[in-house]
Coordinates of N, CA and C in Angstrom, one line a residue:
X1 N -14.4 20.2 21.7 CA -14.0 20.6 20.4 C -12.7 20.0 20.0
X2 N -11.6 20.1 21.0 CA -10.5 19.7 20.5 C -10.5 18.0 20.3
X3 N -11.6 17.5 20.9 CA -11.6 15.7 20.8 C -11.8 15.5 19.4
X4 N -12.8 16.3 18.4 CA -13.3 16.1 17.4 C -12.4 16.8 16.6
X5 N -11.7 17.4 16.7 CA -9.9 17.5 16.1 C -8.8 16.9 15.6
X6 N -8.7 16.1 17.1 CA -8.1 15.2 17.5 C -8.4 14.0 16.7
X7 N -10.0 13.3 16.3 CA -10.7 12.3 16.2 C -10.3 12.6 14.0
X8 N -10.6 13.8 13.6 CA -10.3 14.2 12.5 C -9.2 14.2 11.8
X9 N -8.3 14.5 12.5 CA -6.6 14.4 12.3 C -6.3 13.2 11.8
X10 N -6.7 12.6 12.6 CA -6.3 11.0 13.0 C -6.9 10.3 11.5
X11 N -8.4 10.7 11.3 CA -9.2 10.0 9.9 C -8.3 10.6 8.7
X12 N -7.7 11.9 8.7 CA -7.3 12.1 7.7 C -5.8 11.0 7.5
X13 N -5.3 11.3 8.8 CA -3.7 10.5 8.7 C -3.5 9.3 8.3
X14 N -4.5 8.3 8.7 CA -5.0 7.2 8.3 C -5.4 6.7 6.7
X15 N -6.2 7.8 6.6 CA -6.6 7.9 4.9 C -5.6 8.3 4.3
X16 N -4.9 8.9 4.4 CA -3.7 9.4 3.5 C -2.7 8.1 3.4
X17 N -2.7 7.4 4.7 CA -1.1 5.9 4.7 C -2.1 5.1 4.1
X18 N -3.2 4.9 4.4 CA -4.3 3.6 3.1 C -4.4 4.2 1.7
X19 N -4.4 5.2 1.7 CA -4.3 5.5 0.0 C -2.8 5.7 -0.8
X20 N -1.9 5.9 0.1 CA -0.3 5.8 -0.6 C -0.3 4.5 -0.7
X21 N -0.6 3.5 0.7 CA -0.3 2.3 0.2 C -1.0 1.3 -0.7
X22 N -2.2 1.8 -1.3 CA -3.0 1.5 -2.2 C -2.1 2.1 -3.6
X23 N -1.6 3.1 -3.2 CA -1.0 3.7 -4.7 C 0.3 3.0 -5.0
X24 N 0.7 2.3 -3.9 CA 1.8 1.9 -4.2 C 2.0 0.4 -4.2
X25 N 1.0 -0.2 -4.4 CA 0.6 -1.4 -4.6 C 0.2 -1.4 -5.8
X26 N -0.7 -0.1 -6.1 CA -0.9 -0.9 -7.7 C 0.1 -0.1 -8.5
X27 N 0.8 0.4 -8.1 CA 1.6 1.1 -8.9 C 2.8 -0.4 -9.2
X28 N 3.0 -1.4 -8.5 CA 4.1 -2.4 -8.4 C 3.1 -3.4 -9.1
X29 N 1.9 -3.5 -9.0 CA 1.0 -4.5 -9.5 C 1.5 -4.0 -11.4
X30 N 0.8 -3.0 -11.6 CA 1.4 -2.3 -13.0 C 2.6 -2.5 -13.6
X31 N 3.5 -2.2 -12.6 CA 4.9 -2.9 -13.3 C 5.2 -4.4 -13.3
X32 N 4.2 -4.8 -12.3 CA 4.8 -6.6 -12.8 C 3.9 -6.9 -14.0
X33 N 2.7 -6.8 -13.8 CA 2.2 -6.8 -15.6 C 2.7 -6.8 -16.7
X34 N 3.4 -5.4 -16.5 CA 3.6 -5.4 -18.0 C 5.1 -5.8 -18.1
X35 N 5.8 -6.4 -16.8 CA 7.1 -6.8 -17.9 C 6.7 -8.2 -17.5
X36 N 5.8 -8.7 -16.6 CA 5.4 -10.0 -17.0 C 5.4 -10.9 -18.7
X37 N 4.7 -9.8 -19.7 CA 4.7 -10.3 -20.7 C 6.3 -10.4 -21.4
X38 N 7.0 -9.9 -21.1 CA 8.8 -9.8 -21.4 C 9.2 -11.1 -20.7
X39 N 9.3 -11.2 -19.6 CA 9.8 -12.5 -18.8 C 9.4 -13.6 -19.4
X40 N 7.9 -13.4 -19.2 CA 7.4 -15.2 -19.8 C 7.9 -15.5 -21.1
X41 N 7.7 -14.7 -22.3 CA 8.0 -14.9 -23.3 C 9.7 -15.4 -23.4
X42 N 10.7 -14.5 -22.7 CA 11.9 -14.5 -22.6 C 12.5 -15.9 -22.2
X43 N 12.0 -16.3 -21.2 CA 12.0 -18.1 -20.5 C 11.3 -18.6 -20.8
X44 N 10.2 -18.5 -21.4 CA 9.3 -19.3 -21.8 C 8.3 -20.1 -20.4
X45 N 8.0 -19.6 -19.7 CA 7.4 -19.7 -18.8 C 6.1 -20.5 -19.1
X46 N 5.3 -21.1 -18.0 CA 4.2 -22.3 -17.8 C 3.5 -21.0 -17.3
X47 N 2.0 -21.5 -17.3 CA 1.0 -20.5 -16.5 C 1.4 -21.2 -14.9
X48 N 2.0 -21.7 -14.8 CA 2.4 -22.0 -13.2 C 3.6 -21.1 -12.8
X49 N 4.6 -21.2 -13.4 CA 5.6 -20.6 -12.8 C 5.3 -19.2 -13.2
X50 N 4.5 -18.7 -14.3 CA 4.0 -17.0 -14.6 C 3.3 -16.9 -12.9
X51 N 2.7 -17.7 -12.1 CA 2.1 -17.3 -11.4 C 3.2 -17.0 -9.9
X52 N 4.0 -18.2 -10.0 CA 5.4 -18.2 -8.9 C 6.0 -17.1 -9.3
X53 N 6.3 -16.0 -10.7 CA 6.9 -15.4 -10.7 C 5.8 -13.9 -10.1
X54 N 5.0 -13.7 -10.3 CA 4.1 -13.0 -9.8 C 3.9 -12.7 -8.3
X55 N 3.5 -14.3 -7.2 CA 3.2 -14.5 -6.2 C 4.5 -13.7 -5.8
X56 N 5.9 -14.4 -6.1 CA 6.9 -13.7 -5.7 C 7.6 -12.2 -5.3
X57 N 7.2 -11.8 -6.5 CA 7.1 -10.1 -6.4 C 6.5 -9.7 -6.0
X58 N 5.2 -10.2 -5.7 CA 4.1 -9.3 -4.2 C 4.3 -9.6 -3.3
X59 N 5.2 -10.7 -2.9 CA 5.4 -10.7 -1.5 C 6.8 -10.3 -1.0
X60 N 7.3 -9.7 -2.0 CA 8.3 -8.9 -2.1 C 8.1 -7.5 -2.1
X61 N 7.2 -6.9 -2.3 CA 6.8 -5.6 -2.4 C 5.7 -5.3 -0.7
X62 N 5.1 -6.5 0.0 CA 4.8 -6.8 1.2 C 5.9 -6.4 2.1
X63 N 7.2 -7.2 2.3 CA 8.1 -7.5 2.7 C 8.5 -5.7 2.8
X64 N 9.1 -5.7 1.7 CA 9.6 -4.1 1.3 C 8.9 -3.0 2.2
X65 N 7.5 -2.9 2.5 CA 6.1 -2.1 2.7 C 6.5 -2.4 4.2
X66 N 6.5 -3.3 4.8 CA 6.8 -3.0 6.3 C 8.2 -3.0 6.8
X67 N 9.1 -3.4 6.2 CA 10.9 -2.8 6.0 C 10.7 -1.3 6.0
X68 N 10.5 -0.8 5.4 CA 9.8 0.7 5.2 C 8.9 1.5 5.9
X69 N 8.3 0.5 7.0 CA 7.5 1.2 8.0 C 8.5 1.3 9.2
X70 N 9.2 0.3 9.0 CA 10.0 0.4 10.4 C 11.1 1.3 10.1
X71 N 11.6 1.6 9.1 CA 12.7 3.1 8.8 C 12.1 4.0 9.5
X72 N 10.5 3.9 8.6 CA 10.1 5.4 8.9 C 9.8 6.2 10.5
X73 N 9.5 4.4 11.0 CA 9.4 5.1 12.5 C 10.9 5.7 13.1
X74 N 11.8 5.0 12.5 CA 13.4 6.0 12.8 C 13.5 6.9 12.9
X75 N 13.4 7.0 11.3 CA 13.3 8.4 10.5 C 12.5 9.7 11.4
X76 N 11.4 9.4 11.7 CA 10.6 10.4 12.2 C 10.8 10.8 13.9
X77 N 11.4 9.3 14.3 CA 11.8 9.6 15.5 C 13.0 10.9 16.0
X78 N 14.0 10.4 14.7 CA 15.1 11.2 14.8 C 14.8 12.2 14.4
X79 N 13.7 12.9 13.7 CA 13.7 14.4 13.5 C 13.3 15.1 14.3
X80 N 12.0 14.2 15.2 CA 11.2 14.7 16.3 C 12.9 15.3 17.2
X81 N 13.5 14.6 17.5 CA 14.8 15.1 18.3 C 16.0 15.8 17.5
X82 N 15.8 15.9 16.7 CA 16.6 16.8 16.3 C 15.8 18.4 16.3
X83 N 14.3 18.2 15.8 CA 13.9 19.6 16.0 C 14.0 20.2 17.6
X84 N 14.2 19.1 18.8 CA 14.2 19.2 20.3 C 15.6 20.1 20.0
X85 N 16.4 19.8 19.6 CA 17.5 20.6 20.0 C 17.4 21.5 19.4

């Protein structure tokens, strides 16, 4: 009983980090859209570089996404020992 607990916990914990990180990918996809149309216009941008400026900011929001995984394992480390004391 407790394996299938165990096995459940885990589906949920998993589904919950793939769906924030889904939320928070398009949530950054959304914001470069729409000030995409502000930049290009602003510089006057090529469909080439609209695309360099795009590629750019997702792999900046990549970058950011596992920067942020490695906090969190800090983060969580240090609470785990702070609740020890």
């Amino acid at each position: 009983m407790k394996d299938t607990h165990t096995q459940s916990t885990k589906a949920i914990k998993y589904s919950l980090i793939a769906a924030f990180g889904g939320f928070v990918f398009g949530l950054d996809a959304a914001n470069i859209s729409g000030a995409l149309r502000y930049v290009s216009s602003q510089f006057e941008l090529t469909s080439l570089q609209t695309g360099n400026v795009v590629g750019c900011a997702i792999v900046g929001v990549i970058i950011a996404l596992f920067l942020l995984v490695l906090y969190a394992k800090d983060l969580v480390v240090k609470r785990y020992l702070l609740a020890l004391l």
